[in-house]
Short mmCIF file of C-alpha atoms and ligand atoms in Angstrom, two decimals:
data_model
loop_
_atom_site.label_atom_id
_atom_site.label_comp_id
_atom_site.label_asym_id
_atom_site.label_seq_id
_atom_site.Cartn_x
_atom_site.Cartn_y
_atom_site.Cartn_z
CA UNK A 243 0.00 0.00 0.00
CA UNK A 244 1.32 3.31 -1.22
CA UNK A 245 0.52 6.32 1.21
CA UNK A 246 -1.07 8.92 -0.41
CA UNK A 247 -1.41 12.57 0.90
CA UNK A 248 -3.94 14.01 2.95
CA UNK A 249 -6.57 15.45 0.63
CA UNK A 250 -7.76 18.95 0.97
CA UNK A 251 -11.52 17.45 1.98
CA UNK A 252 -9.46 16.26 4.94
CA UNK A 253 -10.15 19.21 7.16
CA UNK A 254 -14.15 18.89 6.60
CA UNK A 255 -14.26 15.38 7.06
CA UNK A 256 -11.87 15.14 10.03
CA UNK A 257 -13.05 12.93 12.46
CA UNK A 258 -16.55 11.62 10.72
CA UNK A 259 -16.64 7.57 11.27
CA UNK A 260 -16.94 5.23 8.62
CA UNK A 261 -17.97 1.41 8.00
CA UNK A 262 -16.56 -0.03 4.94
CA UNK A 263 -17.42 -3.52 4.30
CA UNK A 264 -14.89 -5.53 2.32
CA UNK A 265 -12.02 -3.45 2.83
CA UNK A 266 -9.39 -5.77 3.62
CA UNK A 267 -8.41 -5.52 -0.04
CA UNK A 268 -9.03 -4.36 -3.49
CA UNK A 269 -11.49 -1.37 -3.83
CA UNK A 270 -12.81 -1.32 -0.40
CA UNK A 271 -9.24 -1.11 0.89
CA UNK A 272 -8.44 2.18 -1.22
CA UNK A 273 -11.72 3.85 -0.11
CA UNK A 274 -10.60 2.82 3.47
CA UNK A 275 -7.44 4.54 2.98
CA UNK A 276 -8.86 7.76 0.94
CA UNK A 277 -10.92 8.19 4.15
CA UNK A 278 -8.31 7.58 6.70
CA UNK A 279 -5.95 10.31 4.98
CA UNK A 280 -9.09 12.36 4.70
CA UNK A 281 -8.88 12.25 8.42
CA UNK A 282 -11.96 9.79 8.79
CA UNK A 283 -11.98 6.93 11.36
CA UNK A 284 -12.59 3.64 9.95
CA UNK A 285 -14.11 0.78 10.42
CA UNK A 286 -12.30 -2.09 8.18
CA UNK A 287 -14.03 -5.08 7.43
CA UNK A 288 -13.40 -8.49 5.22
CA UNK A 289 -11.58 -11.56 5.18
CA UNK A 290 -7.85 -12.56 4.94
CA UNK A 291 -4.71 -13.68 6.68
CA UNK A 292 -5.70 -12.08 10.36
CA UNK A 293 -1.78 -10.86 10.68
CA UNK A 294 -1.97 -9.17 7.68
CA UNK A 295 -5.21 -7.28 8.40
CA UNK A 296 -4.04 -6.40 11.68
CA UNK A 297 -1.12 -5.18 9.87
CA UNK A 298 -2.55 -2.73 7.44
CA UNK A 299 -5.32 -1.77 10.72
CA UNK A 300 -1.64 -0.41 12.18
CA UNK A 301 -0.63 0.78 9.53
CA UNK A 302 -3.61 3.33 8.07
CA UNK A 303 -3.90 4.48 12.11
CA UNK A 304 -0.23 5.53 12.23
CA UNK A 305 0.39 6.88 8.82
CA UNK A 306 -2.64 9.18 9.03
CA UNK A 307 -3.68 9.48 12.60
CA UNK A 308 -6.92 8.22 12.56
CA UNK A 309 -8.86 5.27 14.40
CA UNK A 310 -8.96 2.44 12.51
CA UNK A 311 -10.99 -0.55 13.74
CA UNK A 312 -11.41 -4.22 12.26
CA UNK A 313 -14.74 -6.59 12.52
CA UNK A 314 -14.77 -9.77 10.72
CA UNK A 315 -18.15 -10.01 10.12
CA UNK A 316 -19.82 -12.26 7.86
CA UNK A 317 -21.81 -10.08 5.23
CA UNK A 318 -23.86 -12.96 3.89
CA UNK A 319 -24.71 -13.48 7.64
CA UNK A 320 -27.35 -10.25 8.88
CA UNK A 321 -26.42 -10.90 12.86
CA UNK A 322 -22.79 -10.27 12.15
CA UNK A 323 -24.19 -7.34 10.20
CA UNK A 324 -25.81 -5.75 13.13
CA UNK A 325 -23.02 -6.77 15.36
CA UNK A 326 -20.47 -5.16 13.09
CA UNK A 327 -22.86 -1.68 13.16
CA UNK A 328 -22.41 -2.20 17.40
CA UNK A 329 -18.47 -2.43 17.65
CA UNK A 330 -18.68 0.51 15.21
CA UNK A 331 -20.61 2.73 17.71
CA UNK A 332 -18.73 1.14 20.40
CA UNK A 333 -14.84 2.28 18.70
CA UNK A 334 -16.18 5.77 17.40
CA UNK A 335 -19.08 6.75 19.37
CA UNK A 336 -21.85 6.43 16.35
CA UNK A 337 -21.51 6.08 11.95
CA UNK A 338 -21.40 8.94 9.87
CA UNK A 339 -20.78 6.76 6.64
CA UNK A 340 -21.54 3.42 5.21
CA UNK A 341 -20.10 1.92 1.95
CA UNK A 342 -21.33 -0.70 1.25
CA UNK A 343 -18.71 -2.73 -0.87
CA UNK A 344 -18.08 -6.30 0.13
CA UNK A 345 -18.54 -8.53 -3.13
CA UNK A 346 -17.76 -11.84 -4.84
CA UNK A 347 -18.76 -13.00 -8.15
CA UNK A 348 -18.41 -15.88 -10.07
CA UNK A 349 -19.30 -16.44 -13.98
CA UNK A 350 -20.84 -19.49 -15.32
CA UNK A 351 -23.49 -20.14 -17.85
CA UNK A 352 -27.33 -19.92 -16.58
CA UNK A 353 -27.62 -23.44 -17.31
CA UNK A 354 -25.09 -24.55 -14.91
CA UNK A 355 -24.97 -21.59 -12.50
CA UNK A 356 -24.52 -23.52 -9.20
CA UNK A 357 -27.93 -21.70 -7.29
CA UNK A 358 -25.39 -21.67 -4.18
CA UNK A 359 -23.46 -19.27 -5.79
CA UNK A 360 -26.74 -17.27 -6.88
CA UNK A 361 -27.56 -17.37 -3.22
CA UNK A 362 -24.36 -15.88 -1.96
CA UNK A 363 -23.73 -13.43 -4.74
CA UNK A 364 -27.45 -11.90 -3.86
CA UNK A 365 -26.37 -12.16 0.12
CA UNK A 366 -23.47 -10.73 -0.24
CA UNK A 367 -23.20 -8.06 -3.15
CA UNK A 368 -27.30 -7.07 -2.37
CA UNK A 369 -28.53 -8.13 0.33
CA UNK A 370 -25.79 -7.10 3.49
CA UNK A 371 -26.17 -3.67 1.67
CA UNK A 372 -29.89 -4.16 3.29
CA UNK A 373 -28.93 -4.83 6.38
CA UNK A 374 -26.10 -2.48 7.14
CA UNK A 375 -28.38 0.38 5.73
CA UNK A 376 -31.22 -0.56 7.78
CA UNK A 377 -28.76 -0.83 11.09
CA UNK A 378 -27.36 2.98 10.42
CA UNK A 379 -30.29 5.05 9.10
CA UNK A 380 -32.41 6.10 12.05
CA UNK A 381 -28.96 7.36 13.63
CA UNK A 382 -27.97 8.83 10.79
CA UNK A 383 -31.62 11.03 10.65
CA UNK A 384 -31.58 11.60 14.60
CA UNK A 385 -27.98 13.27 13.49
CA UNK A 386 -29.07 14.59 10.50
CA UNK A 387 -26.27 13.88 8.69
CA UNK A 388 -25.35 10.72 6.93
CA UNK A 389 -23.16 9.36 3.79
CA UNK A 390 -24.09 6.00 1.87
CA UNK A 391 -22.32 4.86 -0.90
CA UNK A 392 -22.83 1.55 -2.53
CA UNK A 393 -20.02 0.05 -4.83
CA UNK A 394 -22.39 -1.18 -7.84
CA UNK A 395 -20.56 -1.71 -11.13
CA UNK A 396 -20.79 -1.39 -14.23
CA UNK A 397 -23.17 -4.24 -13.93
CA UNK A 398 -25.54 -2.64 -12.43
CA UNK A 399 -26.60 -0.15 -15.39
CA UNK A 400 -25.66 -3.13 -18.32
CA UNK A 401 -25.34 -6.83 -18.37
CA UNK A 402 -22.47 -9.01 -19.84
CA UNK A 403 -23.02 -12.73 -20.55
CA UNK A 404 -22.73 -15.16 -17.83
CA UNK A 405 -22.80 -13.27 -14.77
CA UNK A 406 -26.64 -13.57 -13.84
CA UNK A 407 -26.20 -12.92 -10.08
CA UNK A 408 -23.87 -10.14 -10.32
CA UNK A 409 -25.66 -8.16 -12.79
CA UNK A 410 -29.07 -8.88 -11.11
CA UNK A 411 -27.48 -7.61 -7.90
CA UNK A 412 -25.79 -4.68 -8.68
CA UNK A 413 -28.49 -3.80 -10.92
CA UNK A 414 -30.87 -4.48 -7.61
CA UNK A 415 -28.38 -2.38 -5.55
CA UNK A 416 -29.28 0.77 -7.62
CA UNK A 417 -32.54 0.52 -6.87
CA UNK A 418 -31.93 -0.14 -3.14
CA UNK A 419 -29.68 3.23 -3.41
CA UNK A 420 -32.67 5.30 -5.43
CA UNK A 421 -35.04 4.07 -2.60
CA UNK A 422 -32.65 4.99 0.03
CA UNK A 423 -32.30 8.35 -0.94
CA UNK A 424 -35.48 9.03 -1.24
CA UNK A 425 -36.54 8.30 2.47
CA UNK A 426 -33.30 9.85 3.63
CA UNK A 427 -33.12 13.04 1.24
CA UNK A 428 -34.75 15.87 3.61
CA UNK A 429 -32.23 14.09 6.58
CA UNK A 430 -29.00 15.52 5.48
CA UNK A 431 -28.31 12.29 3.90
CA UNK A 432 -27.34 11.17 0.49
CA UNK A 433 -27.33 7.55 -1.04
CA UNK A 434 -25.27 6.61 -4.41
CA UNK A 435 -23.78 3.77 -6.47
CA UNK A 436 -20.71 3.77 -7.63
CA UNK A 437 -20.35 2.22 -10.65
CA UNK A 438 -16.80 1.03 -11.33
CA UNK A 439 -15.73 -0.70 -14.60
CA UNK A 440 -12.97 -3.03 -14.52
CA UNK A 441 -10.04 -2.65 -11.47
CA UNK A 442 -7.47 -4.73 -11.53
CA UNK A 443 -8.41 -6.67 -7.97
CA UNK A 444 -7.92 -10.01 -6.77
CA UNK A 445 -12.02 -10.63 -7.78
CA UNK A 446 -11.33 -9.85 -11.49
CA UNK A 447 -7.87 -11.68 -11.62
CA UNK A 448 -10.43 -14.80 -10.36
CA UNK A 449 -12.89 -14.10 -13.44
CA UNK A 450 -10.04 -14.03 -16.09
CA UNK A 451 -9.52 -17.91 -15.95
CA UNK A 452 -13.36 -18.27 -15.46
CA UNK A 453 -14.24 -16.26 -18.14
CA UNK A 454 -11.69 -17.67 -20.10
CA UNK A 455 -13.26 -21.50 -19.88
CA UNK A 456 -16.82 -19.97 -20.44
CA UNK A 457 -15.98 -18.73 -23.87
CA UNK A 458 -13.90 -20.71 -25.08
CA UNK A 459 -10.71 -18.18 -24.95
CA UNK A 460 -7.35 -17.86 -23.75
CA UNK A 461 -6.76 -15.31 -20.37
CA UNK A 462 -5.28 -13.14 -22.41
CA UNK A 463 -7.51 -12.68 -24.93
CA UNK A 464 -10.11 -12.46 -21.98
CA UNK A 465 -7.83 -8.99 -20.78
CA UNK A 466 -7.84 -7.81 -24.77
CA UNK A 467 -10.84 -8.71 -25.86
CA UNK A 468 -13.22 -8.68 -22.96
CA UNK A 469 -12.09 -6.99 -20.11
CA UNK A 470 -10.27 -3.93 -21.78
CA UNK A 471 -12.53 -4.23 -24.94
CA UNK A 472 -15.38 -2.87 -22.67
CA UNK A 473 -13.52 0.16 -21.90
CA UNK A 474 -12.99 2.95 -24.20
CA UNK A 475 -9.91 4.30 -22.83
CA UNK A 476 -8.46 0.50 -22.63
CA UNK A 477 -7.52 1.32 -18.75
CA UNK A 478 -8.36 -0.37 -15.80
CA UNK A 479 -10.06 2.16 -13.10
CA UNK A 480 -8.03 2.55 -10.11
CA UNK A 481 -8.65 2.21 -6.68
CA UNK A 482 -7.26 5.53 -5.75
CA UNK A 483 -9.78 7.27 -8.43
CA UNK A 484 -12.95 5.51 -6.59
CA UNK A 485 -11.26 6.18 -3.24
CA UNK A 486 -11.16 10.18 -4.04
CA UNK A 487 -14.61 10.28 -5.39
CA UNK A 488 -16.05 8.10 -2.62
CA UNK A 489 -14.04 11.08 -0.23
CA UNK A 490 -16.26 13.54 -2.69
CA UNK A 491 -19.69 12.18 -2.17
CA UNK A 492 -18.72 12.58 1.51
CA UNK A 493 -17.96 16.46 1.80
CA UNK A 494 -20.82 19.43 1.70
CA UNK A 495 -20.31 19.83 -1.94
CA UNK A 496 -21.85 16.73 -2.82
CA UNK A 497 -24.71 17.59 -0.29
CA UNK A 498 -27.37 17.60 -3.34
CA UNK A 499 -25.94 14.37 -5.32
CA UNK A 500 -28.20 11.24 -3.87
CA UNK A 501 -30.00 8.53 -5.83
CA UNK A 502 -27.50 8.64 -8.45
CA UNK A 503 -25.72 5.40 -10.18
CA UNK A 504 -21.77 7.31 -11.00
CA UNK A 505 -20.43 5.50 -13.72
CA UNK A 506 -16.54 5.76 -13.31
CA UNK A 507 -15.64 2.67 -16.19
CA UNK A 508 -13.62 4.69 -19.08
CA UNK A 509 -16.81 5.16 -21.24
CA UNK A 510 -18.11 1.71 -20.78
CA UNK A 511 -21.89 2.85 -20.92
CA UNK A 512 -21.34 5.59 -23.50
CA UNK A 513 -21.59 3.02 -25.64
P1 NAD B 979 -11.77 -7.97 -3.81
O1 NAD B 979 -11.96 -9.42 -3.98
O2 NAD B 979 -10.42 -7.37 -3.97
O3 NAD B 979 -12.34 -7.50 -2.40
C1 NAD B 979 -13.57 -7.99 -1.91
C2 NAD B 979 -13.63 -7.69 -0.42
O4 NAD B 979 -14.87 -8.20 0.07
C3 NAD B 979 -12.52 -8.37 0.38
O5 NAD B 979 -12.14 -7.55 1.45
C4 NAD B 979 -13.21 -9.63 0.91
O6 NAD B 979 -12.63 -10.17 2.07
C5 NAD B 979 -14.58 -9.06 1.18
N1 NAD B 979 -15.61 -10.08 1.28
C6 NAD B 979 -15.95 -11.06 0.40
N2 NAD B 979 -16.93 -11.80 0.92
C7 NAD B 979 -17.23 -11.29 2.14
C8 NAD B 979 -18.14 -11.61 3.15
N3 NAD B 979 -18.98 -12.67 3.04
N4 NAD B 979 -18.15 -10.88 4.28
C9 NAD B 979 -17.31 -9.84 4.43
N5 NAD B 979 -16.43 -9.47 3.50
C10 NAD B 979 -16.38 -10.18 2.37
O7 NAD B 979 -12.82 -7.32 -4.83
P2 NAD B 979 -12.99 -5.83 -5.40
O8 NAD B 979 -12.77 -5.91 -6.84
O9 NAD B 979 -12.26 -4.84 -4.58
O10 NAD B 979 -14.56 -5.67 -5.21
C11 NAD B 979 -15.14 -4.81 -4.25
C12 NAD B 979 -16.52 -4.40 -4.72
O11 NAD B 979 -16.40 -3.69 -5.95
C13 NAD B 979 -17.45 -5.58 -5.02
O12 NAD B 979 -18.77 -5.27 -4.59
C14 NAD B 979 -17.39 -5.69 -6.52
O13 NAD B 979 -18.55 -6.27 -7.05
C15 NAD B 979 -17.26 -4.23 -6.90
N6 NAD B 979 -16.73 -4.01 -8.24
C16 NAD B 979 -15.50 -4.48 -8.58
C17 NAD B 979 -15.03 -4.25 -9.87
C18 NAD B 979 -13.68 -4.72 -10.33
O14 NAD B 979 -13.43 -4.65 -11.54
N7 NAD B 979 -12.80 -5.18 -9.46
C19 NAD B 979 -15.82 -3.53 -10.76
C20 NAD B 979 -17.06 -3.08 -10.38
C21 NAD B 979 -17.50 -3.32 -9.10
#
């Protein structure tokens, strides 16, 4: 992990509290560390090598002087939802912000989809988004004030083959955000997807061999032809770019963007 400078949002946001789920690598890991040098305490969630997480936990809280926390919760499991909401509150007092970003995928044909799969891509990548929001809203109102940001994709404003229960989640997870904002919007509180096109994370280095066998292709025509293909500018988005606009949605002058889906996939959906 690089460290990256405190950005000038850092004064406003110094000492909000954040939950992101999934952070203990890839996307959810940048946004964690966009808010910690924004001067945010966070609350770092996910699985991995405990040693490790405790590790970069040390690490984000002495490089930028912010709490950082850890829970290990579950999100295909609501109890460790709520439970995760509770040590938040405990660490930082109450939650300003919840991204909701946790998310696995897997890409088979419909015809052979395993339906466990189905059922954990919808838990996890949908439905903890639920829970999570349902365990921080009523604070968030009683404070008046109150960030949520859902990690959608790409995904969840078109389709690609053989990803049913990604693209049926994410697509679901914009609604969730629309609704969200609309029962939050005269709280102080705003509610949007992000919607990132390819980043080069360990759950897309996962998909190249998958998507490789699916059609029939080698993995590197699956990065040429596929992956980059459905990107004008033939880049992968960065974590740091979704981390500073995640940091954005989060200061006053985003105050009047909610309910929106942010497309941030080099021109993906321009097309
Ligand atoms: P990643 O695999 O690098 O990280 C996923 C994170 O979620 C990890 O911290 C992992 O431990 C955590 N996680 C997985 N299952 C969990 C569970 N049951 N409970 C708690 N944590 C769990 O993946 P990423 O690419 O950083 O993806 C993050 C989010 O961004 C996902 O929602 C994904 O759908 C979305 N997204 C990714 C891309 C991309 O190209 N990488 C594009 C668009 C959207």
């Amino acid at each position: 992990m690089q460290t990256i400078s405190a950005q000038s949002a850092g004064s406003e946001l110094s000492g909000r509290t954040a939950i992101v789920t999934g952070s203990t690598s890839g996307i959810g890991l940048g946004i964690a560390q966009a808010f910690a040098a924004a001067g945010m305490n966070v609350m770092l969630n996910g699985f991995g090598d405990p040693a490790e997480i405790e590790r970069t936990r040390a690490l984000l809280a002495g490089t930028y002087g912010v709490k950082v926390a850890y829970s290990a919760a579950d999100m295909s499991k609501p109890a460790d939802i709520a439970a995760m909401v509770t040590e938040a509150r405990a660490a930082f007092g109450h939650v300003d912000i919840l991204v909701n970003n946790a998310g696995i995928q897997h890409v088979e044909a419909i015809e052979t989809f395993p339906p466990e799969k189905w059922d954990a891509i919808i838990a996890i990548n949908l439905s903890s988004a639920f829970h999570a929001t349902r365990a921080v809203v009523a604070e968030m109102k009683a404070r008046k004030w109150g960030r949520i940001i859902n990690i959608a994709s790409a995904h969840g404003l078109v389709a690609s083959p053989f990803k049913s229960a990604y693209v049926a989640a994410k697509h679901g997870i914009v609604g969730l955000t629309k609704t969200v904002a609309l029962e939050t919007a005269e709280f102080g509180i705003t509610a949007n997807a992000i919607c990132p096109g390819y980043v080069l994370t360990p759950l897309v280095q996962k998909q190249i061999p998958e998507t490789a066998k699916a059609r029939g292709i080698t993995e590197e025509q699956v990065i040429r032809d596929v992956l980059l293909h459905a990107q004008p500018t033939r880049q992968f988005v960065t974590t740091e770019q979704l981390g500073a606009l995640a940091v954005f949605l989060c200061t006053g002058a985003a105050a009047s963007i909610t309910g929106t889906a942010l497309p941030v996939e080099g021109g993906w959906t321009a097309q």
